[in-house]
Tab-separated table of C-alpha atoms and ligand atoms in Angstrom:
chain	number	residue	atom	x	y	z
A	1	UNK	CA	-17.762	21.079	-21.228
A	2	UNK	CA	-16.859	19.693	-17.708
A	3	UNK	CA	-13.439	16.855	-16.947
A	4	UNK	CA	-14.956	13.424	-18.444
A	5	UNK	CA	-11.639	11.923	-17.797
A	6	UNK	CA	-9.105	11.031	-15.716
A	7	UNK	CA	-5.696	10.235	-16.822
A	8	UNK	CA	-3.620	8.162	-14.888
A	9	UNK	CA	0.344	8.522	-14.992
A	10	UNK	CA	2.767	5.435	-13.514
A	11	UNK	CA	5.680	5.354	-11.707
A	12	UNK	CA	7.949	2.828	-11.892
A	13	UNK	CA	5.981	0.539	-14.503
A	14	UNK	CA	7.407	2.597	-17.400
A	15	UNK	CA	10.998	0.607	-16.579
A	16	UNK	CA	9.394	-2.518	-17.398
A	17	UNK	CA	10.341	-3.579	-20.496
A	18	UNK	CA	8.446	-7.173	-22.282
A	19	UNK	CA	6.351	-7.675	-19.381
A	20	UNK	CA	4.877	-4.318	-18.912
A	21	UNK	CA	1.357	-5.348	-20.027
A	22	UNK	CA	0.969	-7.691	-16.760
A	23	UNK	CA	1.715	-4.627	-14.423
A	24	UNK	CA	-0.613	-2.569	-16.567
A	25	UNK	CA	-3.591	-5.003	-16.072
A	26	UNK	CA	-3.178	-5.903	-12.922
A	27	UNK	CA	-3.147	-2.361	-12.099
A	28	UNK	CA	-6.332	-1.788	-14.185
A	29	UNK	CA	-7.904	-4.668	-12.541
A	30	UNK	CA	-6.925	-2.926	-8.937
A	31	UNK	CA	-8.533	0.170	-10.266
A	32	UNK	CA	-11.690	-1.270	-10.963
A	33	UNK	CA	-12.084	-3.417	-7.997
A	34	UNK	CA	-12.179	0.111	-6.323
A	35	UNK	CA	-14.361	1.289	-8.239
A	36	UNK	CA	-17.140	-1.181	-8.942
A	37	UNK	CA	-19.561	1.379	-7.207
A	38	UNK	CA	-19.215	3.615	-9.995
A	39	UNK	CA	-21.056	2.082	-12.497
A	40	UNK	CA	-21.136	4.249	-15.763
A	41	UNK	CA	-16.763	4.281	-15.788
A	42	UNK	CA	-14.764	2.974	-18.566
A	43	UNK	CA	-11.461	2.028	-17.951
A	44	UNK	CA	-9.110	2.125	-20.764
A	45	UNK	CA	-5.687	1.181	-21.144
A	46	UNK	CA	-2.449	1.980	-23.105
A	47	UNK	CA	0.976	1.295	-23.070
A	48	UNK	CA	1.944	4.384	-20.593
A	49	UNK	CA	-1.283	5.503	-19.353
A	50	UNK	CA	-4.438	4.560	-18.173
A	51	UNK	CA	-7.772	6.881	-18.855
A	52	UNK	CA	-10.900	6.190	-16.932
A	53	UNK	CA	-13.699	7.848	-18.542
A	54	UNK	CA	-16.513	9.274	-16.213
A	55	UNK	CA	-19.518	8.727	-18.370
A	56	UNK	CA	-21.287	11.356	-16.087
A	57	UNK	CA	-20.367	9.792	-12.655
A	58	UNK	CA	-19.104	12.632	-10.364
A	59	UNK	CA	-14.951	12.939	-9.928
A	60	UNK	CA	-14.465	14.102	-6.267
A	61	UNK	CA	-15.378	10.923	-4.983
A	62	UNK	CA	-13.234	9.103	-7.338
A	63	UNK	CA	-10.460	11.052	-6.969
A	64	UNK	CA	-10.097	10.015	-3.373
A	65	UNK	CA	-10.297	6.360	-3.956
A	66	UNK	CA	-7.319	6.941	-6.670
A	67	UNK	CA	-5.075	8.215	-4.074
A	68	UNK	CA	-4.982	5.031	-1.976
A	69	UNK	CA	-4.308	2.844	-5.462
A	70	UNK	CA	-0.465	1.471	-5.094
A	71	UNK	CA	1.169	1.935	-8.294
A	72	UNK	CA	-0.227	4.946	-9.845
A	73	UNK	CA	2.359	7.846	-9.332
A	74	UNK	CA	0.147	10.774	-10.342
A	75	UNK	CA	-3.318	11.495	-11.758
A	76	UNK	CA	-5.306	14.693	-13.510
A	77	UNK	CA	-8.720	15.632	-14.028
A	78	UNK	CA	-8.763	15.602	-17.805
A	79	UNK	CA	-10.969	16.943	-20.924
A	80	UNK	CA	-10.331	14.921	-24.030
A	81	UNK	CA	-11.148	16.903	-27.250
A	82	UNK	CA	-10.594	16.163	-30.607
A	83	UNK	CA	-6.927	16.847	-31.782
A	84	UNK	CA	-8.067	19.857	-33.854
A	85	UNK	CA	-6.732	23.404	-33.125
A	86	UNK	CA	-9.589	24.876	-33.235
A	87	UNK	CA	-11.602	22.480	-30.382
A	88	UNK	CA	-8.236	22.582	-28.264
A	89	UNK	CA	-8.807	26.165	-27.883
A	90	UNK	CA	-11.638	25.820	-26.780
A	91	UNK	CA	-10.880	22.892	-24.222
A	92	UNK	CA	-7.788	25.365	-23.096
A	93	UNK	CA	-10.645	28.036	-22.368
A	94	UNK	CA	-13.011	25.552	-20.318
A	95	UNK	CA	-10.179	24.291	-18.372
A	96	UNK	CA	-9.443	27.923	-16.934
A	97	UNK	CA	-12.842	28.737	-16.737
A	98	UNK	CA	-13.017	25.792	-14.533
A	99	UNK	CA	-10.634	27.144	-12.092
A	100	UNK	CA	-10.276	30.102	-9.795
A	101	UNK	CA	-8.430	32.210	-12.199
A	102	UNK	CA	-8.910	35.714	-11.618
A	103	UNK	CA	-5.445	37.677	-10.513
A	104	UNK	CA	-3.222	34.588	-11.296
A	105	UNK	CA	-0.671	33.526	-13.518
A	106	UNK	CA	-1.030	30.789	-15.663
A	107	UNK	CA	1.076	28.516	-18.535
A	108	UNK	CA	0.346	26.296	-20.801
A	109	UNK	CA	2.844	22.684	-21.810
A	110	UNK	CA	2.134	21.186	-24.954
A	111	UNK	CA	3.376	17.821	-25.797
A	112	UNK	CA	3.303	16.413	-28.798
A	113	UNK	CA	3.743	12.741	-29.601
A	114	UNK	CA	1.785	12.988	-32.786
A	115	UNK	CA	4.189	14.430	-35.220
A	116	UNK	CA	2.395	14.870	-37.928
A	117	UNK	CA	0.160	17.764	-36.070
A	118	UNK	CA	0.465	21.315	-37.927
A	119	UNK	CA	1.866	23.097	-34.995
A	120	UNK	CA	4.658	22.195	-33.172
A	121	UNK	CA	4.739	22.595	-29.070
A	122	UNK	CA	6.068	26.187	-29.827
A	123	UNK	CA	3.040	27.518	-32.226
A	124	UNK	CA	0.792	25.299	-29.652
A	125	UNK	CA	1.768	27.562	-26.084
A	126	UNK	CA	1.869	30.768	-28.284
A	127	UNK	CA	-1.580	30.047	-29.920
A	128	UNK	CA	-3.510	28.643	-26.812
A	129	UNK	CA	-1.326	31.042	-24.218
A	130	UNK	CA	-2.701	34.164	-26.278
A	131	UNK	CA	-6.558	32.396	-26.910
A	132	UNK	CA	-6.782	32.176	-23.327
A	133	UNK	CA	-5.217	36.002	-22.772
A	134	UNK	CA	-7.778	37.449	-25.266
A	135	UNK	CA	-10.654	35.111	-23.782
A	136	UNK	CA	-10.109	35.719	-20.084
A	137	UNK	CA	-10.038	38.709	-18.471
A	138	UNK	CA	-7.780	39.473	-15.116
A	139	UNK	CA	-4.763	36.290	-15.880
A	140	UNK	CA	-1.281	36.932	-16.901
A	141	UNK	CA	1.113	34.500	-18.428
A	142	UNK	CA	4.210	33.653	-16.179
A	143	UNK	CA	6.359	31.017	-17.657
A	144	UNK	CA	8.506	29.994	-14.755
A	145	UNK	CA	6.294	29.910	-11.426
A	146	UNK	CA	2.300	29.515	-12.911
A	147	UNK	CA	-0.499	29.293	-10.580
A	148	UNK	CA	-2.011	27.045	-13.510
A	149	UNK	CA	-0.611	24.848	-15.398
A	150	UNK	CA	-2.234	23.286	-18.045
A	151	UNK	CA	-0.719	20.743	-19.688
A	152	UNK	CA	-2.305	20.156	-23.298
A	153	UNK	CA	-1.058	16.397	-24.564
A	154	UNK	CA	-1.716	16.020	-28.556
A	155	UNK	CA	-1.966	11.997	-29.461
A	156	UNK	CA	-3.003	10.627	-32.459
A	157	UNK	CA	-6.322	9.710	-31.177
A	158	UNK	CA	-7.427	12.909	-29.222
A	159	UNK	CA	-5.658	15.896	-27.058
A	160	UNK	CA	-5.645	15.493	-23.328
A	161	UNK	CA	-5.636	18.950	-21.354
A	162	UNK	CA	-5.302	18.265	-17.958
A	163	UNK	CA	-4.514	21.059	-14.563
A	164	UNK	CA	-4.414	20.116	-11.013
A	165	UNK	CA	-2.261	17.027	-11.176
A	166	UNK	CA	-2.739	14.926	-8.044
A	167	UNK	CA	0.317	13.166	-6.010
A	168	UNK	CA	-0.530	9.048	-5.741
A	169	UNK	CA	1.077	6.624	-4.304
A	170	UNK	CA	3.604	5.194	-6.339
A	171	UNK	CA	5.179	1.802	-6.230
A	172	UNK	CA	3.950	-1.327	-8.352
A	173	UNK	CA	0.737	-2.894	-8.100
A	174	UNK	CA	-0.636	-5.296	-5.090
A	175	UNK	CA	-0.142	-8.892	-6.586
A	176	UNK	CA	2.133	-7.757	-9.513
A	177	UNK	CA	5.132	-9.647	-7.403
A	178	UNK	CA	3.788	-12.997	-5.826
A	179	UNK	CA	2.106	-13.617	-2.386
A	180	UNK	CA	3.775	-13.182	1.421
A	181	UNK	CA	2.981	-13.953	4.819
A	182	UNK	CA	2.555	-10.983	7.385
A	183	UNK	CA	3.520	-11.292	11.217
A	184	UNK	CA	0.714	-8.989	12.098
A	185	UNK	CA	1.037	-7.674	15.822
A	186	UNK	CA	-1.233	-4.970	17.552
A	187	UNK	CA	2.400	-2.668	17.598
A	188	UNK	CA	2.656	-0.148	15.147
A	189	UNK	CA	5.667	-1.478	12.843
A	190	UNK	CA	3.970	-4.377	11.247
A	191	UNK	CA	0.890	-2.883	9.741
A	192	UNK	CA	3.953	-0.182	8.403
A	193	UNK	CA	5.659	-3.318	6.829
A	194	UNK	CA	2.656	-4.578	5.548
A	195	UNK	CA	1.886	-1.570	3.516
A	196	UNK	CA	5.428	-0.951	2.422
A	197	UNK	CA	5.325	-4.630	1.131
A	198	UNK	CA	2.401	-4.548	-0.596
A	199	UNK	CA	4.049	-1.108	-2.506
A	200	UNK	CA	6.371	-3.649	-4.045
A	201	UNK	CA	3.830	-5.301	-5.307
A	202	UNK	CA	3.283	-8.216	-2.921
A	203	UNK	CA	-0.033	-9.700	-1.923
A	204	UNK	CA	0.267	-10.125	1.714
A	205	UNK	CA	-1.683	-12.699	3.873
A	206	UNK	CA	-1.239	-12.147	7.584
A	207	UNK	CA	-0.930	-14.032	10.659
A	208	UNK	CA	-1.331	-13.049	14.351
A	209	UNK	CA	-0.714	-14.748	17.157
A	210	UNK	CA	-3.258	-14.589	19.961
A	211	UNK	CA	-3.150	-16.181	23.532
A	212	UNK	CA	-6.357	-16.156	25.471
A	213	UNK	CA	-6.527	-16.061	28.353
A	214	UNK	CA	-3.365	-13.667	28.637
A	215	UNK	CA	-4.537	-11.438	25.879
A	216	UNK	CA	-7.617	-10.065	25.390
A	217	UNK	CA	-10.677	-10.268	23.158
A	218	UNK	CA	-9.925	-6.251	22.352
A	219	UNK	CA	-6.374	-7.345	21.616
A	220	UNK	CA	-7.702	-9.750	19.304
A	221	UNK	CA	-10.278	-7.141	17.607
A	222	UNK	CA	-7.386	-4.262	17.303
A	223	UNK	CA	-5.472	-7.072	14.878
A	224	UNK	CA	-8.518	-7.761	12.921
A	225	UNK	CA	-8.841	-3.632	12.565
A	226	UNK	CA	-5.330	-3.001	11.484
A	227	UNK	CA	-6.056	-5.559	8.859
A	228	UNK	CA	-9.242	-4.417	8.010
A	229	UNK	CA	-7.374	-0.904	7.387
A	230	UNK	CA	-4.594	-2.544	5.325
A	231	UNK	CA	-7.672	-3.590	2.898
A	232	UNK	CA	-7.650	-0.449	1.877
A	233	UNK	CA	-4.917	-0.945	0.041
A	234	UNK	CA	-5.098	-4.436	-1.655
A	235	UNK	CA	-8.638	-4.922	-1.788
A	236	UNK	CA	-8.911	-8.277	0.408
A	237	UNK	CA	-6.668	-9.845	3.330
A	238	UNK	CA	-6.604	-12.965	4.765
A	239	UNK	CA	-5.755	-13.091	8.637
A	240	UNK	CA	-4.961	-16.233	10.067
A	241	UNK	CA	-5.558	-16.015	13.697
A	242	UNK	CA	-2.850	-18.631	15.606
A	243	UNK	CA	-4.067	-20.129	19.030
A	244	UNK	CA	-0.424	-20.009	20.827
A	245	UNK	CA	-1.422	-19.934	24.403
A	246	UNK	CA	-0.448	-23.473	24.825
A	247	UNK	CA	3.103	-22.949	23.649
A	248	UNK	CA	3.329	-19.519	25.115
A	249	UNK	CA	3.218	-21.566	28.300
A	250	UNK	CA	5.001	-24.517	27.736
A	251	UNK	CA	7.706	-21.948	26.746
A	252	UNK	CA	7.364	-20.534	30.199
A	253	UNK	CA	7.847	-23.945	31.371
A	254	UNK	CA	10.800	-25.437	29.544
A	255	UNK	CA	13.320	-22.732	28.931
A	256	UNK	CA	15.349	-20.595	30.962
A	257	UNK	CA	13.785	-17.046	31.177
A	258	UNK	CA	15.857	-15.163	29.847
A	259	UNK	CA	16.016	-17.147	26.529
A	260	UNK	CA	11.711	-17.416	26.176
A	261	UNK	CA	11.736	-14.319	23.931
A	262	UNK	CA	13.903	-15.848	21.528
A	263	UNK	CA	12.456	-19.172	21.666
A	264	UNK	CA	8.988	-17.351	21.374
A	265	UNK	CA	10.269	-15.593	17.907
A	266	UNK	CA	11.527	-18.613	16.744
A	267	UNK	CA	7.849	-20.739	17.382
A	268	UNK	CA	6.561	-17.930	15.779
A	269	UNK	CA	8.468	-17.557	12.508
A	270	UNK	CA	8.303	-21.763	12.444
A	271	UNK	CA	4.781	-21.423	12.867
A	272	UNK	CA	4.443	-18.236	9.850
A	273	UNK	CA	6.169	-20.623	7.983
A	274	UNK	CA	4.518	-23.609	8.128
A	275	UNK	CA	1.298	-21.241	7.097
A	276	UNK	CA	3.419	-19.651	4.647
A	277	UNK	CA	3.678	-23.211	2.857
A	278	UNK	CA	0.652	-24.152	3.144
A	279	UNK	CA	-0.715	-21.004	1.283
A	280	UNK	CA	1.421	-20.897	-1.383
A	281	UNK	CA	3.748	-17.803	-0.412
A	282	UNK	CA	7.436	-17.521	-1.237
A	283	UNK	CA	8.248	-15.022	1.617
A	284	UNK	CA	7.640	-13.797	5.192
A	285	UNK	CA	7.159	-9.929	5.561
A	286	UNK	CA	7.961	-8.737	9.539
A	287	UNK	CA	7.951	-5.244	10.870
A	288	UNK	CA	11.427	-5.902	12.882
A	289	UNK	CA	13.407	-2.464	12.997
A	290	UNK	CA	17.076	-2.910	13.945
A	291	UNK	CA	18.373	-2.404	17.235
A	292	UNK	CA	14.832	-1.240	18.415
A	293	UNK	CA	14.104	-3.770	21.301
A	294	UNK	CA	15.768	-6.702	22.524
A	295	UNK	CA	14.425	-9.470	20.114
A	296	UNK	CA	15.530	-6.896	17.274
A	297	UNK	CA	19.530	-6.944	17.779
A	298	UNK	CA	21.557	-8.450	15.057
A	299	UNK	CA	22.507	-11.363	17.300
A	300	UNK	CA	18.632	-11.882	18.003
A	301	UNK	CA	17.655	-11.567	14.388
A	302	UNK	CA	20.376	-14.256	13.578
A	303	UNK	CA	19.357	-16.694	15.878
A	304	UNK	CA	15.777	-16.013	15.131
A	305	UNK	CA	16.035	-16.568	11.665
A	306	UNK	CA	17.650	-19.803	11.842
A	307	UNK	CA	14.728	-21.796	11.866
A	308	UNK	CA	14.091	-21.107	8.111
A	309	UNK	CA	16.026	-19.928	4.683
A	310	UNK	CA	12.449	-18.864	3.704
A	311	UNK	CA	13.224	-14.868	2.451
A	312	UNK	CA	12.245	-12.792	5.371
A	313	UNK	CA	11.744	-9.330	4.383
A	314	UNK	CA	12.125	-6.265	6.924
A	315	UNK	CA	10.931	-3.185	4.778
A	316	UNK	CA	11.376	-1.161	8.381
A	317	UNK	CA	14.918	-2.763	8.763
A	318	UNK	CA	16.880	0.364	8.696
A	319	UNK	CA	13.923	2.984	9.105
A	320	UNK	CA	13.692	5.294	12.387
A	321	UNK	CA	10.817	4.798	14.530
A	322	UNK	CA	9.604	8.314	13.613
A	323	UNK	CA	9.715	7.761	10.126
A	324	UNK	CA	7.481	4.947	10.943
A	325	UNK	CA	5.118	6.308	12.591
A	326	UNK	CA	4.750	9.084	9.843
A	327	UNK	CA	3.511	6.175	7.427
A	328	UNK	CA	1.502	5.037	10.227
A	329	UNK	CA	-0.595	8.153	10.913
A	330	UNK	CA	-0.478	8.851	6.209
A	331	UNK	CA	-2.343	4.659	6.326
A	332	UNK	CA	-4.622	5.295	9.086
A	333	UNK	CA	-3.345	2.847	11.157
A	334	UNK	CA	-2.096	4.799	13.503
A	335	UNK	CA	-4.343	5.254	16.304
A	336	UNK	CA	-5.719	1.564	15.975
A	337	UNK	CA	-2.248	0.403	16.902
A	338	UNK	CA	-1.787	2.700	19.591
A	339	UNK	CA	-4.870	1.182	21.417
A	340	UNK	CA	-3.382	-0.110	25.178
A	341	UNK	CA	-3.983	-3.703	24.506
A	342	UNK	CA	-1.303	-5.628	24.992
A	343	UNK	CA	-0.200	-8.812	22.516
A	344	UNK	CA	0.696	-12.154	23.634
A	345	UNK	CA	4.818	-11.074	23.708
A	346	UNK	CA	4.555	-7.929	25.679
A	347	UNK	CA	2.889	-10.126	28.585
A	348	UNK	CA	5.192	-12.920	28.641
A	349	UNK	CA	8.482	-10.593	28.070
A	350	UNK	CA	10.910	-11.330	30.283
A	351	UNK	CA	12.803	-8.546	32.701
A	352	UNK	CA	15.517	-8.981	31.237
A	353	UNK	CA	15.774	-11.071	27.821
A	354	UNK	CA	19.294	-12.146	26.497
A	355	UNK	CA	20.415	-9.475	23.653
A	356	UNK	CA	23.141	-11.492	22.332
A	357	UNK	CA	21.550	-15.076	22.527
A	358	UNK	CA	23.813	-17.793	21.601
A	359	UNK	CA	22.157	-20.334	19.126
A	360	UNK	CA	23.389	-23.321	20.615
A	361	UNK	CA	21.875	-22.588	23.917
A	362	UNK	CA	18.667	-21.846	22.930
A	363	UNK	CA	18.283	-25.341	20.407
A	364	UNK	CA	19.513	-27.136	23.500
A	365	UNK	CA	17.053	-25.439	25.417
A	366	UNK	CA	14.346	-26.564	23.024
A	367	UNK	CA	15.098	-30.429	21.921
A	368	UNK	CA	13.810	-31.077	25.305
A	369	UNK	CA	10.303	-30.764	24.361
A	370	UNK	CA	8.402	-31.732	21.035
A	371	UNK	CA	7.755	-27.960	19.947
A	372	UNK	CA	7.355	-29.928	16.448
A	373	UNK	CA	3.641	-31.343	17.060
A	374	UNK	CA	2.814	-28.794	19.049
A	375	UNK	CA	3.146	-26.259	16.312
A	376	UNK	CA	1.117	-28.795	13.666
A	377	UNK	CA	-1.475	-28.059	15.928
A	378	UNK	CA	-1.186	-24.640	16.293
A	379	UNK	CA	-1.339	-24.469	12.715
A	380	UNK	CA	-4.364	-26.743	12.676
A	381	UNK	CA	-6.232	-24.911	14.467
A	382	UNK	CA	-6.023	-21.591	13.429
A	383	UNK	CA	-8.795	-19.788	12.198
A	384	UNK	CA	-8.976	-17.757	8.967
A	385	UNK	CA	-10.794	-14.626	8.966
A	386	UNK	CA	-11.041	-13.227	5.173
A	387	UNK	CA	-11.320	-9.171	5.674
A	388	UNK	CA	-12.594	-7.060	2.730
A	389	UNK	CA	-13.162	-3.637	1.600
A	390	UNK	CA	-17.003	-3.330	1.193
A	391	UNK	CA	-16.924	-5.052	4.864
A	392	UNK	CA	-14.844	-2.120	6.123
A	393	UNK	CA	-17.231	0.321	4.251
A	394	UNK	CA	-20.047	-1.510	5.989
A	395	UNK	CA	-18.648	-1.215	9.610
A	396	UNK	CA	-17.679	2.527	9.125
A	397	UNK	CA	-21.438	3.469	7.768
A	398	UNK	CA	-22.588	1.946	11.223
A	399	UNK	CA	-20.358	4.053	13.130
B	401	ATP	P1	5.312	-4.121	16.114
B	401	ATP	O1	5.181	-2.649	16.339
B	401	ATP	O2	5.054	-4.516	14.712
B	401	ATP	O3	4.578	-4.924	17.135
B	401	ATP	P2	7.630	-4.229	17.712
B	401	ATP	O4	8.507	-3.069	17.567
B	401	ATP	O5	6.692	-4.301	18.857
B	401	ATP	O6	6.843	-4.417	16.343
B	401	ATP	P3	8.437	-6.875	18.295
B	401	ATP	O7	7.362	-6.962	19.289
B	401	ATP	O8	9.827	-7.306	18.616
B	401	ATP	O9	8.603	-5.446	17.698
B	401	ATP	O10	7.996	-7.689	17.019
B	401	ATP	C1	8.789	-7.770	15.878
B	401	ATP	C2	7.948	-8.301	14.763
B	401	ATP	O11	7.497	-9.628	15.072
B	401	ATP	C3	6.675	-7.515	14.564
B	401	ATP	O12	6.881	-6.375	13.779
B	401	ATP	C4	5.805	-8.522	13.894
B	401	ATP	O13	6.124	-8.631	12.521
B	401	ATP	C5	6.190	-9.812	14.611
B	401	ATP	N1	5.266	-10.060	15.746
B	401	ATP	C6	5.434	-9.706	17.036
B	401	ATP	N2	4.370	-10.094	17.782
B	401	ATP	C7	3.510	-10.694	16.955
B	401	ATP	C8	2.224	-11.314	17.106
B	401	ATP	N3	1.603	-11.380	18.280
B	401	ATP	N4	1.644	-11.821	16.005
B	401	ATP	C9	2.254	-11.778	14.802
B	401	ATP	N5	3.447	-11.212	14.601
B	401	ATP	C10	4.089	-10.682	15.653
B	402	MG	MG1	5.066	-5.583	19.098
């Protein structure tokens, strides 16, 4: 007998009450999107689990791939046996066998959710703790702090026994709440937001804004990489690549230096939003932090954001820059971000950009040019680069 399952545990879908079977599918559907290599699985569903069964394919791979699925909170290798006392001995015997066992301590937890089974979850540990003890030589029972746990779960339909539960990442499936736009930079907040959105179940698109000349082709490629990585996660990303060179400039031109950075935010979130529209989104998803650069004090943030009532959400709002960069290095996007190429803002920053910019000045400052058109075309012209997971495998095999 060897695992032929895996049972999947969730996290916070359990709270859902009528519409729990959307979460449940779309997180099924996730699954096997990431597993379409695989082709002998079965994926089954129920109300508070999801079993994959292995058919023969080999677990370690698919064990890693499980870890990086949003929305499960834990998963075990699993044997299912018949829900018969005398085969869940048996399963209790392979599972140990399984396992380096010899000096340790082990328990086992029944559950029960089929009441009409002889033995209650009492009888169940006594009779499979002292099968196991009579079976196995060199293992001692310790109730409180087991090296092993095995958990023995008696349905109406079978008995799961599972050990070794693994940690996943929680939250609620990619696309179980709506679509966003991304302001993807080459810094190493965004990406952070990005992922943290998707964990509340958003399906992000993102948008970058590039400004040849001034920034670079590797610039340019480091963006396509951190969204390449954020595949990872929801299977496909759209990156919308904004030519902003031209307004970059006439910024330059136009307004007083010190206020460029703030007009610059503002083209930009006009801009996200116009692209936001256009693809169907209902929010905006930024990696601002508060009070971590100029453009990110309250007063900037408030004069930023009134160029839209479009919901902007700031998952890194109130989260330390170390914090950050612990997600950062856990998503592997880490050392892409801290590549030296510099994006089209940390060129153009001024020495010494307002901190508490007033709003009138800075819509002054702007009605003297027509921003308006020149942002249609901006958004015109942008290119769309659609970034999936089988192309990531593809570029890592060459490496
Ligand atoms: P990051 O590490 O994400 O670059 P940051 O700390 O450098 O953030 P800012 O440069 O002030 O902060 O940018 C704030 C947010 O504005 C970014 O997190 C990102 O969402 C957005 N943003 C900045 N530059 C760009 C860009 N070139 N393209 C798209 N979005 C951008
Ligand atoms: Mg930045």
């Amino acid at each position: 007998m060897e695992y032929d399952h895996i049972l999947i545990r969730f996290g916070e879908i359990t709270t859902k009450g009528r519409n729990r079977n959307l979460f449940i599918n779309k997180l099924s559907n996730n699954i096997g999107r990431k597993l379409t290599e695989y082709k002998q699985l079965k994926i089954e569903k129920t109300r508070d689990r999801i079993y994959i069964k292995l058919n023969g394919e080999r677990h370690e791979g698919i064990v890693d791939i499980l870890k990086n699925i949003i929305g499960i909170q834990s998963f075990s290798l699993a044997l299912k046996v018949d829900s018969d006392i005398e085969k869940i001995k048996d399963g209790v015997l392979t599972a140990i066998q399984q396992l380096e066992h010899d000096g340790k301590s082990f328990k086992i937890s029944a559950r029960r959710s089929d009441k009409t089974f002889p033995l209650d979850t009492n009888q169940l540990n006594y009779e499979l703790g002292s099968h196991i003890l009579k079976n196995v030589q060199g293992i001692d029972v310790n109730v409180h702090t087991p090296d092993i746990n095995i958990r023995v779960e008696v349905r109406k339909e079978a008995t799961y026994i599972t050990f070794k539960d693994e940690v996943g990442l929680g939250g609620l499936p990619v696309g179980s709440s709506g679509k966003a736009v991304l302001m993807l930079s080459g810094g190493l907040d965004s990406p952070v937001a990005g992922f943290l959105a998707m964990k509340r179940g958003l399906t992000i698109e993102a948008v970058h804004f590039h400004s040849p000349p001034y920034t670079s082709e590797r610039a340019r490629q480091k963006v396509i990489d951190l969204a390449q990585q954020l595949t990872e996660f929801s299977g496909t990303i759209k990156l919308h690549i904004v030519p902003f060179t031209e307004i970059q400039t006439t910024i330059q031109r136009q307004i007083p230096e010190n206020y460029t950075l703030i007009s610059t935010r503002r083209m930009m979130l006009r801009i996200t939003d116009e692209i936001r529209r256009r693809r169907n989104a209902l929010a905006i998803v930024t990696g601002e932090s508060l009070g971590q650069v100029a453009s990110q004090t309250l007063e900037s943030m408030h004069v930023i954001n009134n160029v839209t009532n479009t919901p902007i959400i700031r998952p890194l709002v109130t989260v330390d820059k170390f914090d950050i960069i612990n997600v950062a290095k856990k998503i592997n996007t880490h050392d892409i971000s801290i590549r030296p190429f510099e994006d089209c803002c940390t060129i153009f920053t001024p020495a010494s950009p307002k901190t508490r910019p007033k709003l009138d000045k800075v819509t002054y400052y702007e009605s003297y040019t027509d921003f308006e058109s020149l942002i249609e075309k901006a958004v015109d012209e942008t290119e769309i680069l659609t970034l999936d997971l089988s192309k990531k495998k593809e570029i890592e095999e060459l490496f």
